[in-house]
Amino acid sequence: MKKQKPCPECHSTMELKKTTIHFEREGFYADVENVSAFICPKCGTRSIPGNLAVNISNTVEALFKSAKEVRTSTEKDLAPAFSGISFHIARA
Ligand SMILES: [Zn+2]
């Protein structure tokens, strides 16, 4: 994978860095940490390589789906059972 690419917004050279991506859906949130992404040092535009973007999207969609099922199957008195999930790899 190339380590540099031009920014689509301002044409500065983007750098491959780690970033956190925040997702929010129907009252749940997910933060995906240490995502490898091209980041523009000038305007802050982020670009995630295609395959990785798809993988992250699939993972988060599955997570939201499971979380929703837990919530709808939980007794009303206990709702919301939880509001977010934080998932970490112990040793990166
Ligand atoms: Zn830029």
Coordinates of N, CA, C and O and ligand atoms in Angstrom, one line a residue:
M1 N 0.8 -1.2 0.0 CA 0.0 0.0 0.0 C 0.9 1.2 0.0 O 1.8 1.3 0.7
K2 N 0.5 2.2 -0.8 CA 1.3 3.5 -0.9 C 1.1 4.2 0.4 O 0.0 4.2 1.0
K3 N 2.1 4.9 0.8 CA 2.0 5.7 2.1 C 1.5 7.1 1.9 O 1.3 7.8 2.9
Q4 N 1.4 7.5 0.7 CA 1.0 8.9 0.5 C 0.0 9.0 -0.7 O 0.1 8.2 -1.6
K5 N -0.9 10.0 -0.6 CA -1.7 10.2 -1.7 C -2.2 11.7 -1.6 O -2.3 12.2 -0.6
P6 N -2.6 12.3 -2.8 CA -3.0 13.7 -2.7 C -4.4 13.9 -2.2 O -5.3 13.0 -2.4
C7 N -4.6 14.9 -1.4 CA -5.9 15.3 -0.9 C -6.9 15.6 -2.0 O -6.6 16.5 -2.8
P8 N -8.1 15.0 -2.0 CA -9.1 15.4 -3.0 C -9.6 16.8 -2.9 O -10.2 17.4 -3.8
E9 N -9.5 17.4 -1.7 CA -10.1 18.7 -1.4 C -9.1 19.8 -1.7 O -9.4 20.7 -2.4
C10 N -7.9 19.7 -1.1 CA -6.9 20.8 -1.3 C -5.6 20.4 -2.0 O -4.7 21.3 -2.1
H11 N -5.5 19.2 -2.4 CA -4.4 18.7 -3.1 C -3.1 18.7 -2.4 O -2.0 18.6 -3.0
S12 N -3.1 18.8 -1.0 CA -1.9 18.6 -0.2 C -1.6 17.1 -0.2 O -2.5 16.3 -0.5
T13 N -0.4 16.8 0.2 CA -0.1 15.4 0.4 C -0.6 14.8 1.6 O -0.3 15.2 2.7
M14 N -1.5 13.8 1.5 CA -2.1 13.1 2.7 C -1.1 12.2 3.3 O -0.3 11.5 2.5
E15 N -1.2 12.0 4.6 CA -0.3 11.0 5.2 C -1.1 9.9 5.8 O -2.2 10.0 6.3
L16 N -0.5 8.7 5.8 CA -1.1 7.5 6.4 C -0.9 7.5 7.9 O 0.2 7.5 8.4
K17 N -2.0 7.7 8.6 CA -2.0 7.8 10.1 C -3.1 6.9 10.7 O -3.9 6.4 10.0
K18 N -3.0 6.9 12.0 CA -4.1 6.2 12.7 C -5.1 7.2 13.2 O -4.8 8.3 13.6
T19 N -6.4 6.8 13.1 CA -7.4 7.7 13.5 C -8.6 6.9 14.2 O -8.6 5.7 14.1
T20 N -9.5 7.7 14.8 CA -10.6 7.0 15.4 C -11.9 7.5 14.7 O -12.0 8.6 14.4
I21 N -12.7 6.5 14.3 CA -13.9 6.8 13.6 C -15.1 6.5 14.5 O -15.2 5.5 15.1
H22 N -16.0 7.5 14.5 CA -17.1 7.5 15.4 C -18.4 7.1 14.6 O -18.7 7.8 13.6
F23 N -19.1 6.2 15.0 CA -20.4 5.8 14.4 C -21.5 6.0 15.4 O -21.4 5.7 16.5
E24 N -22.7 6.4 14.9 CA -23.9 6.6 15.8 C -25.1 6.1 15.0 O -25.3 6.5 13.8
R25 N -25.9 5.3 15.7 CA -27.0 4.7 15.0 C -28.1 4.3 16.0 O -27.9 3.5 16.9
E26 N -29.3 4.9 15.9 CA -30.4 4.6 16.7 C -30.1 4.5 18.2 O -30.5 3.6 18.9
G27 N -29.4 5.5 18.7 CA -29.1 5.5 20.1 C -27.9 4.8 20.5 O -27.5 4.8 21.7
F28 N -27.2 4.1 19.6 CA -26.0 3.4 20.0 C -24.8 4.1 19.3 O -25.0 4.7 18.3
Y29 N -23.7 3.9 19.9 CA -22.5 4.5 19.3 C -21.4 3.5 19.3 O -21.3 2.5 20.1
A30 N -20.5 3.6 18.3 CA -19.3 2.8 18.3 C -18.1 3.6 17.8 O -18.2 4.4 16.9
D31 N -17.0 3.5 18.5 CA -15.8 4.1 18.1 C -14.8 3.1 17.6 O -14.5 2.1 18.3
V32 N -14.4 3.2 16.4 CA -13.4 2.3 15.9 C -12.0 3.0 16.0 O -11.8 4.0 15.4
E33 N -11.2 2.4 16.8 CA -9.9 3.0 17.1 C -8.7 2.5 16.2 O -8.7 1.4 15.7
N34 N -7.7 3.4 16.1 CA -6.5 3.0 15.4 C -6.7 2.6 14.0 O -6.1 1.6 13.5
V35 N -7.6 3.2 13.3 CA -7.9 2.9 11.9 C -6.8 3.5 11.0 O -6.5 4.7 11.2
S36 N -6.2 2.8 10.1 CA -5.2 3.3 9.2 C -6.0 4.1 8.1 O -6.8 3.6 7.4
A37 N -5.7 5.4 8.1 CA -6.4 6.3 7.1 C -5.4 7.3 6.6 O -4.4 7.7 7.3
F38 N -5.7 7.8 5.4 CA -4.9 8.9 4.8 C -5.6 10.2 5.4 O -6.8 10.4 5.3
I39 N -4.7 11.0 6.0 CA -5.3 12.2 6.6 C -4.5 13.4 6.1 O -3.3 13.4 6.0
C40 N -5.3 14.4 5.6 CA -4.7 15.6 5.1 C -4.3 16.6 6.3 O -5.1 16.9 7.1
P41 N -3.0 16.9 6.3 CA -2.5 17.7 7.4 C -3.0 19.2 7.3 O -3.0 19.9 8.3
K42 N -3.5 19.6 6.1 CA -3.9 20.9 5.9 C -5.4 21.1 6.3 O -5.8 22.0 7.1
C43 N -6.3 20.3 5.6 CA -7.7 20.5 5.8 C -8.4 19.4 6.6 O -9.6 19.5 6.9
G44 N -7.7 18.4 7.0 CA -8.2 17.4 7.9 C -9.1 16.3 7.2 O -9.7 15.5 7.8
T45 N -9.1 16.3 5.9 CA -9.9 15.3 5.1 C -9.3 13.9 5.4 O -8.1 13.8 5.4
R46 N -10.2 13.0 5.6 CA -9.8 11.6 5.9 C -10.2 10.7 4.8 O -11.3 10.9 4.2
S47 N -9.3 9.8 4.4 CA -9.7 8.8 3.4 C -9.2 7.4 3.8 O -8.1 7.2 4.1
I48 N -10.2 6.5 3.9 CA -9.9 5.2 4.3 C -9.8 4.3 3.1 O -10.7 4.3 2.3
P49 N -8.7 3.5 3.0 CA -8.5 2.6 1.9 C -9.8 1.7 1.7 O -10.3 1.2 2.7
G50 N -10.2 1.5 0.5 CA -11.5 0.8 0.1 C -11.8 -0.5 0.9 O -12.8 -0.5 1.5
N51 N -10.9 -1.5 0.9 CA -11.2 -2.7 1.5 C -11.4 -2.5 3.0 O -12.3 -3.1 3.6
L52 N -10.6 -1.7 3.6 CA -10.6 -1.4 5.0 C -12.0 -0.8 5.4 O -12.6 -1.1 6.4
A53 N -12.4 0.2 4.6 CA -13.6 0.9 4.8 C -14.8 -0.1 4.8 O -15.7 0.0 5.7
V54 N -14.8 -1.0 3.9 CA -15.9 -2.0 3.8 C -15.8 -2.9 5.0 O -16.9 -3.2 5.6
N55 N -14.6 -3.4 5.4 CA -14.5 -4.2 6.6 C -15.0 -3.6 7.8 O -15.8 -4.2 8.6
I56 N -14.7 -2.3 8.0 CA -15.1 -1.6 9.2 C -16.6 -1.4 9.2 O -17.3 -1.6 10.2
S57 N -17.1 -1.0 8.0 CA -18.6 -0.8 7.9 C -19.3 -2.1 8.2 O -20.3 -2.1 9.0
N58 N -18.9 -3.2 7.7 CA -19.5 -4.5 8.0 C -19.5 -4.8 9.5 O -20.5 -5.3 10.0
T59 N -18.4 -4.6 10.1 CA -18.2 -4.9 11.5 C -19.1 -4.1 12.3 O -19.8 -4.6 13.2
V60 N -19.2 -2.8 12.0 CA -20.0 -1.9 12.8 C -21.5 -2.2 12.6 O -22.3 -2.2 13.5
E61 N -21.9 -2.5 11.3 CA -23.3 -2.8 11.1 C -23.7 -4.0 11.9 O -24.8 -4.1 12.4
A62 N -22.9 -5.0 11.9 CA -23.2 -6.3 12.7 C -23.3 -6.0 14.1 O -24.2 -6.5 14.8
L63 N -22.5 -5.1 14.6 CA -22.5 -4.7 16.0 C -23.8 -4.0 16.4 O -24.4 -4.3 17.4
F64 N -24.2 -3.0 15.5 CA -25.4 -2.3 15.7 C -26.6 -3.2 15.7 O -27.5 -3.1 16.5
K65 N -26.6 -4.2 14.8 CA -27.7 -5.1 14.6 C -27.8 -5.9 15.9 O -28.9 -6.1 16.4
S66 N -26.7 -6.5 16.4 CA -26.7 -7.3 17.7 C -27.2 -6.4 18.8 O -28.0 -6.9 19.6
A67 N -26.7 -5.2 18.9 CA -27.1 -4.3 20.0 C -28.6 -4.0 20.0 O -29.2 -4.0 21.1
K68 N -29.1 -3.9 18.8 CA -30.5 -3.6 18.7 C -31.4 -4.8 19.1 O -32.4 -4.6 19.8
E69 N -30.9 -6.0 18.8 CA -31.6 -7.2 19.2 C -31.6 -7.3 20.7 O -32.6 -7.7 21.3
V70 N -30.5 -7.0 21.3 CA -30.4 -7.1 22.8 C -31.4 -6.1 23.4 O -32.2 -6.5 24.3
R71 N -31.5 -4.9 22.8 CA -32.3 -3.9 23.4 C -33.8 -4.3 23.2 O -34.6 -4.1 24.2
T72 N -34.2 -4.8 22.1 CA -35.6 -5.0 21.9 C -36.1 -6.3 22.6 O -37.2 -6.5 22.9
S73 N -35.1 -7.2 23.0 CA -35.5 -8.4 23.7 C -35.4 -8.2 25.2 O -35.8 -9.0 26.0
T74 N -34.9 -7.0 25.6 CA -34.8 -6.7 27.1 C -36.1 -6.2 27.6 O -36.9 -5.5 27.0
E75 N -36.4 -6.6 28.9 CA -37.6 -6.1 29.6 C -37.7 -4.5 29.5 O -36.6 -3.9 29.7
K76 N -38.9 -4.0 29.3 CA -39.0 -2.6 29.2 C -38.5 -1.8 30.4 O -37.9 -0.7 30.3
D77 N -38.7 -2.4 31.6 CA -38.2 -1.8 32.8 C -36.7 -1.5 32.9 O -36.2 -0.6 33.5
L78 N -36.0 -2.4 32.1 CA -34.6 -2.3 32.2 C -34.0 -1.4 31.0 O -32.8 -1.1 31.0
A79 N -34.9 -1.0 30.1 CA -34.4 -0.3 28.9 C -33.9 1.1 29.3 O -34.6 1.8 30.2
P80 N -32.9 1.7 28.8 CA -32.0 1.0 27.8 C -31.1 0.1 28.6 O -30.5 0.4 29.6
A81 N -30.9 -1.1 28.1 CA -30.0 -2.1 28.7 C -28.5 -1.6 28.7 O -27.8 -1.8 29.7
F82 N -28.2 -0.9 27.6 CA -26.9 -0.3 27.6 C -27.0 0.7 26.4 O -27.8 0.7 25.6
S83 N -26.0 1.7 26.4 CA -26.1 2.7 25.4 C -24.9 2.7 24.4 O -25.0 3.4 23.4
G84 N -23.9 1.9 24.7 CA -22.8 1.9 23.8 C -21.9 0.7 24.1 O -22.0 0.0 25.1
I85 N -21.1 0.3 23.1 CA -20.2 -0.8 23.2 C -18.8 -0.2 22.9 O -18.6 0.4 21.9
S86 N -17.8 -0.5 23.7 CA -16.4 -0.2 23.4 C -15.6 -1.4 23.2 O -15.6 -2.3 24.1
F87 N -15.1 -1.6 22.1 CA -14.4 -2.8 21.7 C -12.9 -2.5 21.5 O -12.5 -1.6 20.8
H88 N -12.1 -3.3 22.2 CA -10.6 -3.0 22.1 C -9.8 -4.3 21.8 O -10.2 -5.4 22.3
I89 N -8.8 -4.2 21.1 CA -7.8 -5.3 21.0 C -6.8 -5.0 22.1 O -6.3 -3.9 22.2
A90 N -6.6 -6.1 22.9 CA -5.8 -5.9 24.1 C -4.4 -5.5 23.8 O -3.8 -4.6 24.4
R91 N -3.8 -6.1 22.8 CA -2.4 -5.7 22.4 C -2.4 -5.5 20.9 O -2.5 -6.4 20.1
A92 N -2.3 -4.2 20.6 CA -2.3 -3.8 19.2 C -0.9 -4.1 18.6 O 0.1 -4.1 19.2
Ligands
ZN1 ZN -6.7 18.7 2.2

